[in-house]
Amino acid sequence: MENTMNEILEKLKNDPFANHLGVVPEEVTKGYARCSIEISENHLNFGGFPHGGLIFSLADVAFSGATASVHMPTTALSVTTNFCGTAKVGSKLIAEAKLKNESRKFSYFDIEVRCEDKLIASFNGTGYKIT
């Protein structure tokens, strides 16, 4: 199983879109994944805050690693989002996806994005085993 977790982590590290954004995959274990990103000027929206799409993408990378650790191959079936904070340029955001429940075809996750101890966004995601 350890080999599989390392393989998933390596796939996340080689994801072209995640790399383009600057997402850093840090850890994958069964039912869990953590990723981070340092906010730069390029990540801001027109209002001067980190773009919601960036925060969602960071959470999605963690979610994809965590779902892959439970079911392979897998895809996201649904994600609900609550944005509840913001961060500044130079801040480090950390996304953690944690398995809450699973069945033969579905997996359910809570994903949180934090800046230090401050909650920036929370997500509920459902993964679907394709085969």
Tab-separated table of N, CA and C in Angstrom:
chain	number	residue	atom	x	y	z
A	1	MET	N	0.818	-1.198	0.000
A	1	MET	CA	0.000	0.000	0.000
A	1	MET	C	0.860	1.260	0.000
A	2	GLU	N	2.001	1.212	0.706
A	2	GLU	CA	2.902	2.368	0.772
A	2	GLU	C	3.373	2.773	-0.617
A	3	ASN	N	3.686	1.763	-1.446
A	3	ASN	CA	4.096	2.046	-2.819
A	3	ASN	C	3.015	2.803	-3.563
A	4	THR	N	1.773	2.360	-3.413
A	4	THR	CA	0.656	3.012	-4.084
A	4	THR	C	0.526	4.460	-3.627
A	5	MET	N	0.656	4.712	-2.335
A	5	MET	CA	0.548	6.088	-1.820
A	5	MET	C	1.661	6.960	-2.393
A	6	ASN	N	2.870	6.415	-2.476
A	6	ASN	CA	3.980	7.159	-3.076
A	6	ASN	C	3.730	7.419	-4.553
A	7	GLU	N	3.148	6.446	-5.239
A	7	GLU	CA	2.822	6.621	-6.659
A	7	GLU	C	1.781	7.730	-6.849
A	8	ILE	N	0.779	7.754	-6.000
A	8	ILE	CA	-0.251	8.808	-6.076
A	8	ILE	C	0.382	10.166	-5.815
A	9	LEU	N	1.239	10.253	-4.795
A	9	LEU	CA	1.916	11.510	-4.479
A	9	LEU	C	2.755	11.974	-5.665
A	10	GLU	N	3.461	11.064	-6.308
A	10	GLU	CA	4.278	11.425	-7.479
A	10	GLU	C	3.403	11.908	-8.640
A	11	LYS	N	2.258	11.263	-8.841
A	11	LYS	CA	1.343	11.717	-9.896
A	11	LYS	C	0.845	13.125	-9.610
A	12	LEU	N	0.521	13.400	-8.348
A	12	LEU	CA	0.087	14.751	-7.988
A	12	LEU	C	1.209	15.757	-8.230
A	13	LYS	N	2.430	15.385	-7.897
A	13	LYS	CA	3.574	16.279	-8.077
A	13	LYS	C	3.839	16.564	-9.552
A	14	ASN	N	3.395	15.663	-10.429
A	14	ASN	CA	3.603	15.841	-11.874
A	14	ASN	C	2.368	16.342	-12.603
A	15	ASP	N	1.337	16.728	-11.872
A	15	ASP	CA	0.113	17.242	-12.485
A	15	ASP	C	0.397	18.605	-13.120
A	16	PRO	N	0.217	18.744	-14.437
A	16	PRO	CA	0.576	20.004	-15.111
A	16	PRO	C	-0.179	21.225	-14.584
A	17	PHE	N	-1.472	21.102	-14.348
A	17	PHE	CA	-2.241	22.258	-13.892
A	17	PHE	C	-1.848	22.658	-12.474
A	18	ALA	N	-1.716	21.665	-11.590
A	18	ALA	CA	-1.292	21.950	-10.215
A	18	ALA	C	0.078	22.626	-10.207
A	19	ASN	N	0.992	22.138	-11.042
A	19	ASN	CA	2.318	22.758	-11.141
A	19	ASN	C	2.226	24.184	-11.659
A	20	HIS	N	1.372	24.408	-12.630
A	20	HIS	CA	1.185	25.754	-13.187
A	20	HIS	C	0.747	26.737	-12.101
A	21	LEU	N	-0.128	26.281	-11.212
A	21	LEU	CA	-0.621	27.137	-10.140
A	21	LEU	C	0.390	27.311	-9.004
A	22	GLY	N	1.281	26.334	-8.859
A	22	GLY	CA	2.234	26.356	-7.750
A	22	GLY	C	1.806	25.491	-6.574
A	23	VAL	N	0.860	24.592	-6.780
A	23	VAL	CA	0.405	23.687	-5.725
A	23	VAL	C	1.514	22.679	-5.420
A	24	VAL	N	1.757	22.470	-4.134
A	24	VAL	CA	2.781	21.527	-3.687
A	24	VAL	C	2.094	20.361	-2.954
A	25	PRO	N	2.002	19.189	-3.589
A	25	PRO	CA	1.485	18.010	-2.886
A	25	PRO	C	2.488	17.591	-1.818
A	26	GLU	N	2.016	17.386	-0.586
A	26	GLU	CA	2.921	17.103	0.529
A	26	GLU	C	2.796	15.696	1.088
A	27	GLU	N	1.573	15.173	1.136
A	27	GLU	CA	1.392	13.863	1.778
A	27	GLU	C	0.139	13.186	1.255
A	28	VAL	N	0.233	11.866	1.083
A	28	VAL	CA	-0.929	11.032	0.771
A	28	VAL	C	-0.822	9.770	1.612
A	29	THR	N	-1.867	9.492	2.375
A	29	THR	CA	-2.016	8.222	3.077
A	29	THR	C	-3.428	7.737	2.788
A	30	LYS	N	-3.750	6.532	3.198
A	30	LYS	CA	-5.085	6.000	2.907
A	30	LYS	C	-6.159	6.923	3.471
A	31	GLY	N	-6.970	7.486	2.570
A	31	GLY	CA	-8.073	8.355	2.971
A	31	GLY	C	-7.682	9.768	3.337
A	32	TYR	N	-6.462	10.182	3.000
A	32	TYR	CA	-5.981	11.511	3.404
A	32	TYR	C	-4.983	12.054	2.383
A	33	ALA	N	-5.050	13.370	2.162
A	33	ALA	CA	-4.020	14.043	1.364
A	33	ALA	C	-3.906	15.491	1.825
A	34	ARG	N	-2.685	16.019	1.736
A	34	ARG	CA	-2.414	17.416	2.104
A	34	ARG	C	-1.580	18.054	1.001
A	35	CYS	N	-1.979	19.288	0.630
A	35	CYS	CA	-1.278	20.088	-0.366
A	35	CYS	C	-1.182	21.519	0.142
A	36	SER	N	-0.250	22.271	-0.414
A	36	SER	CA	-0.120	23.672	-0.009
A	36	SER	C	0.203	24.542	-1.213
A	37	ILE	N	0.084	25.842	-0.997
A	37	ILE	CA	0.452	26.827	-2.009
A	37	ILE	C	0.789	28.132	-1.296
A	38	GLU	N	1.765	28.845	-1.821
A	38	GLU	CA	2.075	30.170	-1.304
A	38	GLU	C	1.432	31.191	-2.231
A	39	ILE	N	0.639	32.078	-1.649
A	39	ILE	CA	-0.105	33.063	-2.431
A	39	ILE	C	0.851	34.105	-3.015
A	40	SER	N	0.731	34.302	-4.336
A	40	SER	CA	1.511	35.337	-5.026
A	40	SER	C	0.556	36.356	-5.649
A	41	GLU	N	1.113	37.415	-6.173
A	41	GLU	CA	0.314	38.443	-6.861
A	41	GLU	C	-0.497	37.838	-7.999
A	42	ASN	N	0.048	36.841	-8.670
A	42	ASN	CA	-0.636	36.203	-9.804
A	42	ASN	C	-1.864	35.403	-9.393
A	43	HIS	N	-2.031	35.152	-8.099
A	43	HIS	CA	-3.157	34.370	-7.605
A	43	HIS	C	-4.345	35.230	-7.179
A	44	LEU	N	-4.206	36.549	-7.295
A	44	LEU	CA	-5.244	37.448	-6.799
A	44	LEU	C	-6.319	37.706	-7.840
A	45	ASN	N	-7.537	37.941	-7.363
A	45	ASN	CA	-8.625	38.355	-8.253
A	45	ASN	C	-8.609	39.883	-8.386
A	46	PHE	N	-9.567	40.444	-9.104
A	46	PHE	CA	-9.581	41.893	-9.332
A	46	PHE	C	-9.787	42.693	-8.047
A	47	GLY	N	-10.283	42.041	-7.000
A	47	GLY	CA	-10.478	42.717	-5.719
A	47	GLY	C	-9.246	42.676	-4.820
A	48	GLY	N	-8.201	41.989	-5.270
A	48	GLY	CA	-6.974	41.919	-4.495
A	48	GLY	C	-6.918	40.764	-3.506
A	49	PHE	N	-7.838	39.808	-3.627
A	49	PHE	CA	-7.880	38.646	-2.737
A	49	PHE	C	-7.535	37.387	-3.527
A	50	PRO	N	-7.069	36.332	-2.851
A	50	PRO	CA	-6.821	35.075	-3.566
A	50	PRO	C	-8.089	34.625	-4.303
A	51	HIS	N	-7.936	34.292	-5.541
A	51	HIS	CA	-9.056	33.902	-6.396
A	51	HIS	C	-9.721	32.636	-5.852
A	52	GLY	N	-11.046	32.631	-5.850
A	52	GLY	CA	-11.786	31.456	-5.403
A	52	GLY	C	-11.437	30.220	-6.203
A	53	GLY	N	-11.170	30.401	-7.494
A	53	GLY	CA	-10.783	29.273	-8.338
A	53	GLY	C	-9.464	28.661	-7.900
A	54	LEU	N	-8.563	29.485	-7.408
A	54	LEU	CA	-7.282	28.990	-6.903
A	54	LEU	C	-7.513	28.160	-5.632
A	55	ILE	N	-8.325	28.678	-4.734
A	55	ILE	CA	-8.606	27.973	-3.483
A	55	ILE	C	-9.308	26.651	-3.783
A	56	PHE	N	-10.270	26.683	-4.704
A	56	PHE	CA	-10.958	25.449	-5.091
A	56	PHE	C	-9.973	24.467	-5.718
A	57	SER	N	-9.091	24.957	-6.577
A	57	SER	CA	-8.118	24.072	-7.234
A	57	SER	C	-7.177	23.429	-6.228
A	58	LEU	N	-6.721	24.195	-5.246
A	58	LEU	CA	-5.873	23.634	-4.200
A	58	LEU	C	-6.613	22.511	-3.471
A	59	ALA	N	-7.846	22.766	-3.091
A	59	ALA	CA	-8.648	21.745	-2.415
A	59	ALA	C	-8.881	20.539	-3.314
A	60	ASP	N	-9.088	20.779	-4.600
A	60	ASP	CA	-9.355	19.703	-5.544
A	60	ASP	C	-8.147	18.785	-5.715
A	61	VAL	N	-6.951	19.335	-5.682
A	61	VAL	CA	-5.745	18.501	-5.787
A	61	VAL	C	-5.660	17.581	-4.568
A	62	ALA	N	-5.901	18.127	-3.378
A	62	ALA	CA	-5.904	17.294	-2.170
A	62	ALA	C	-7.009	16.240	-2.251
A	63	PHE	N	-8.185	16.648	-2.683
A	63	PHE	CA	-9.319	15.733	-2.833
A	63	PHE	C	-8.981	14.605	-3.803
A	64	SER	N	-8.355	14.933	-4.920
A	64	SER	CA	-8.039	13.899	-5.906
A	64	SER	C	-7.030	12.896	-5.356
A	65	GLY	N	-6.047	13.377	-4.598
A	65	GLY	CA	-5.096	12.457	-3.987
A	65	GLY	C	-5.747	11.547	-2.963
A	66	ALA	N	-6.623	12.123	-2.149
A	66	ALA	CA	-7.293	11.334	-1.117
A	66	ALA	C	-8.251	10.320	-1.729
A	67	THR	N	-8.994	10.703	-2.763
A	67	THR	CA	-9.918	9.743	-3.388
A	67	THR	C	-9.146	8.624	-4.073
A	68	ALA	N	-8.042	8.963	-4.711
A	68	ALA	CA	-7.229	7.940	-5.373
A	68	ALA	C	-6.665	6.946	-4.358
A	69	SER	N	-6.459	7.392	-3.124
A	69	SER	CA	-5.924	6.499	-2.096
A	69	SER	C	-6.958	5.481	-1.617
A	70	VAL	N	-8.221	5.726	-1.950
A	70	VAL	CA	-9.310	4.847	-1.519
A	70	VAL	C	-9.823	3.994	-2.671
A	71	HIS	N	-10.048	4.605	-3.830
A	71	HIS	CA	-10.578	3.923	-5.014
A	71	HIS	C	-9.754	4.328	-6.230
A	72	MET	N	-9.410	3.349	-7.066
A	72	MET	CA	-8.737	3.651	-8.332
A	72	MET	C	-9.396	2.852	-9.432
A	73	PRO	N	-9.633	3.353	-10.613
A	73	PRO	CA	-9.636	4.780	-10.922
A	73	PRO	C	-10.864	5.460	-10.333
A	74	THR	N	-10.755	6.747	-10.135
A	74	THR	CA	-11.818	7.488	-9.474
A	74	THR	C	-11.990	8.863	-10.102
A	75	THR	N	-13.123	9.467	-9.855
A	75	THR	CA	-13.373	10.832	-10.307
A	75	THR	C	-14.248	11.533	-9.270
A	76	ALA	N	-14.237	12.837	-9.310
A	76	ALA	CA	-15.119	13.608	-8.428
A	76	ALA	C	-16.528	13.565	-8.997
A	77	LEU	N	-17.485	13.243	-8.159
A	77	LEU	CA	-18.882	13.237	-8.558
A	77	LEU	C	-19.532	14.565	-8.205
A	78	SER	N	-19.198	15.099	-7.013
A	78	SER	CA	-19.730	16.398	-6.611
A	78	SER	C	-18.843	17.008	-5.535
A	79	VAL	N	-18.886	18.343	-5.475
A	79	VAL	CA	-18.168	19.092	-4.444
A	79	VAL	C	-19.021	20.300	-4.079
A	80	THR	N	-19.238	20.487	-2.785
A	80	THR	CA	-19.893	21.703	-2.321
A	80	THR	C	-18.857	22.543	-1.588
A	81	THR	N	-19.017	23.853	-1.678
A	81	THR	CA	-17.985	24.773	-1.207
A	81	THR	C	-18.574	25.855	-0.318
A	82	ASN	N	-17.827	26.187	0.728
A	82	ASN	CA	-18.122	27.343	1.563
A	82	ASN	C	-16.840	28.135	1.728
A	83	PHE	N	-16.813	29.355	1.196
A	83	PHE	CA	-15.676	30.249	1.392
A	83	PHE	C	-15.957	31.066	2.637
A	84	CYS	N	-14.992	31.114	3.554
A	84	CYS	CA	-15.269	31.778	4.828
A	84	CYS	C	-14.107	32.633	5.334
A	85	GLY	N	-13.122	32.874	4.507
A	85	GLY	CA	-11.999	33.703	4.912
A	85	GLY	C	-11.139	34.041	3.716
A	86	THR	N	-10.072	34.764	3.964
A	86	THR	CA	-9.164	35.128	2.886
A	86	THR	C	-7.740	35.155	3.424
A	87	ALA	N	-6.796	35.393	2.553
A	87	ALA	CA	-5.381	35.414	2.931
A	87	ALA	C	-4.674	36.492	2.123
A	88	LYS	N	-3.444	36.788	2.501
A	88	LYS	CA	-2.660	37.832	1.842
A	88	LYS	C	-1.534	37.227	1.013
A	89	VAL	N	-0.990	38.024	0.119
A	89	VAL	CA	0.179	37.619	-0.658
A	89	VAL	C	1.284	37.228	0.320
A	90	GLY	N	1.935	36.108	0.028
A	90	GLY	CA	2.994	35.588	0.883
A	90	GLY	C	2.502	34.563	1.887
A	91	SER	N	1.180	34.482	2.070
A	91	SER	CA	0.610	33.501	2.992
A	91	SER	C	0.678	32.109	2.385
A	92	LYS	N	0.783	31.127	3.246
A	92	LYS	CA	0.756	29.734	2.813
A	92	LYS	C	-0.605	29.150	3.140
A	93	LEU	N	-1.280	28.624	2.117
A	93	LEU	CA	-2.549	27.925	2.305
A	93	LEU	C	-2.276	26.430	2.323
A	94	ILE	N	-2.960	25.728	3.207
A	94	ILE	CA	-2.833	24.277	3.299
A	94	ILE	C	-4.213	23.661	3.152
A	95	ALA	N	-4.328	22.707	2.227
A	95	ALA	CA	-5.574	21.967	2.023
A	95	ALA	C	-5.385	20.547	2.531
A	96	GLU	N	-6.343	20.095	3.336
A	96	GLU	CA	-6.335	18.717	3.816
A	96	GLU	C	-7.662	18.065	3.475
A	97	ALA	N	-7.581	16.907	2.838
A	97	ALA	CA	-8.770	16.117	2.505
A	97	ALA	C	-8.765	14.874	3.377
A	98	LYS	N	-9.902	14.630	4.056
A	98	LYS	CA	-10.006	13.501	4.982
A	98	LYS	C	-11.246	12.674	4.669
A	99	LEU	N	-11.050	11.378	4.535
A	99	LEU	CA	-12.149	10.457	4.291
A	99	LEU	C	-13.104	10.432	5.477
A	100	LYS	N	-14.395	10.546	5.192
A	100	LYS	CA	-15.425	10.474	6.224
A	100	LYS	C	-16.187	9.157	6.171
A	101	ASN	N	-16.393	8.635	4.959
A	101	ASN	CA	-17.135	7.394	4.788
A	101	ASN	C	-16.867	6.864	3.388
A	102	GLU	N	-17.038	5.574	3.219
A	102	GLU	CA	-16.876	4.990	1.889
A	102	GLU	C	-17.777	3.787	1.726
A	103	SER	N	-18.088	3.503	0.474
A	103	SER	CA	-18.833	2.305	0.115
A	103	SER	C	-18.115	1.667	-1.068
A	104	ARG	N	-18.729	0.694	-1.669
A	104	ARG	CA	-18.094	-0.004	-2.790
A	104	ARG	C	-17.795	0.939	-3.961
A	105	LYS	N	-18.657	1.902	-4.229
A	105	LYS	CA	-18.497	2.787	-5.388
A	105	LYS	C	-18.244	4.254	-5.036
A	106	PHE	N	-18.532	4.662	-3.794
A	106	PHE	CA	-18.457	6.069	-3.419
A	106	PHE	C	-17.536	6.286	-2.224
A	107	SER	N	-16.953	7.470	-2.178
A	107	SER	CA	-16.172	7.894	-1.012
A	107	SER	C	-16.546	9.338	-0.711
A	108	TYR	N	-16.634	9.652	0.579
A	108	TYR	CA	-17.091	10.966	1.027
A	108	TYR	C	-15.986	11.632	1.859
A	109	PHE	N	-15.680	12.876	1.503
A	109	PHE	CA	-14.557	13.576	2.111
A	109	PHE	C	-14.941	14.949	2.623
A	110	ASP	N	-14.271	15.359	3.694
A	110	ASP	CA	-14.259	16.748	4.133
A	110	ASP	C	-12.901	17.303	3.736
A	111	ILE	N	-12.908	18.473	3.129
A	111	ILE	CA	-11.672	19.136	2.714
A	111	ILE	C	-11.683	20.538	3.315
A	112	GLU	N	-10.609	20.885	3.993
A	112	GLU	CA	-10.480	22.228	4.565
A	112	GLU	C	-9.244	22.898	4.008
A	113	VAL	N	-9.373	24.188	3.723
A	113	VAL	CA	-8.232	25.018	3.338
A	113	VAL	C	-8.029	26.014	4.464
A	114	ARG	N	-6.816	26.047	4.994
A	114	ARG	CA	-6.484	26.917	6.122
A	114	ARG	C	-5.263	27.762	5.808
A	115	CYS	N	-5.216	28.905	6.461
A	115	CYS	CA	-4.043	29.764	6.475
A	115	CYS	C	-3.673	29.882	7.950
A	116	GLU	N	-2.598	29.202	8.339
A	116	GLU	CA	-2.259	29.037	9.747
A	116	GLU	C	-3.450	28.360	10.409
A	117	ASP	N	-4.033	28.943	11.446
A	117	ASP	CA	-5.181	28.311	12.104
A	117	ASP	C	-6.518	28.838	11.604
A	118	LYS	N	-6.484	29.723	10.635
A	118	LYS	CA	-7.704	30.364	10.133
A	118	LYS	C	-8.309	29.545	8.989
A	119	LEU	N	-9.588	29.201	9.118
A	119	LEU	CA	-10.289	28.480	8.063
A	119	LEU	C	-10.600	29.438	6.919
A	120	ILE	N	-10.162	29.090	5.721
A	120	ILE	CA	-10.382	29.896	4.518
A	120	ILE	C	-11.579	29.359	3.724
A	121	ALA	N	-11.684	28.030	3.641
A	121	ALA	CA	-12.788	27.415	2.901
A	121	ALA	C	-12.965	25.978	3.372
A	122	SER	N	-14.213	25.503	3.294
A	122	SER	CA	-14.499	24.102	3.591
A	122	SER	C	-15.283	23.513	2.432
A	123	PHE	N	-15.031	22.257	2.177
A	123	PHE	CA	-15.624	21.545	1.041
A	123	PHE	C	-16.096	20.178	1.506
A	124	ASN	N	-17.149	19.702	0.872
A	124	ASN	CA	-17.575	18.313	1.009
A	124	ASN	C	-17.518	17.718	-0.383
A	125	GLY	N	-16.795	16.624	-0.532
A	125	GLY	CA	-16.631	16.016	-1.852
A	125	GLY	C	-17.051	14.567	-1.861
A	126	THR	N	-17.630	14.161	-2.971
A	126	THR	CA	-17.991	12.774	-3.193
A	126	THR	C	-17.188	12.235	-4.363
A	127	GLY	N	-16.427	11.180	-4.112
A	127	GLY	CA	-15.670	10.522	-5.165
A	127	GLY	C	-16.439	9.308	-5.665
A	128	TYR	N	-16.224	8.981	-6.930
A	128	TYR	CA	-16.917	7.856	-7.558
A	128	TYR	C	-15.894	6.934	-8.204
A	129	LYS	N	-15.957	5.653	-7.836
A	129	LYS	CA	-15.072	4.656	-8.438
A	129	LYS	C	-15.577	4.335	-9.830
A	130	ILE	N	-14.752	4.563	-10.828
A	130	ILE	CA	-15.180	4.467	-12.231
A	130	ILE	C	-15.466	3.025	-12.657
A	131	THR	N	-14.681	2.070	-12.247
A	131	THR	CA	-14.888	0.683	-12.704
A	131	THR	C	-15.720	-0.114	-11.754
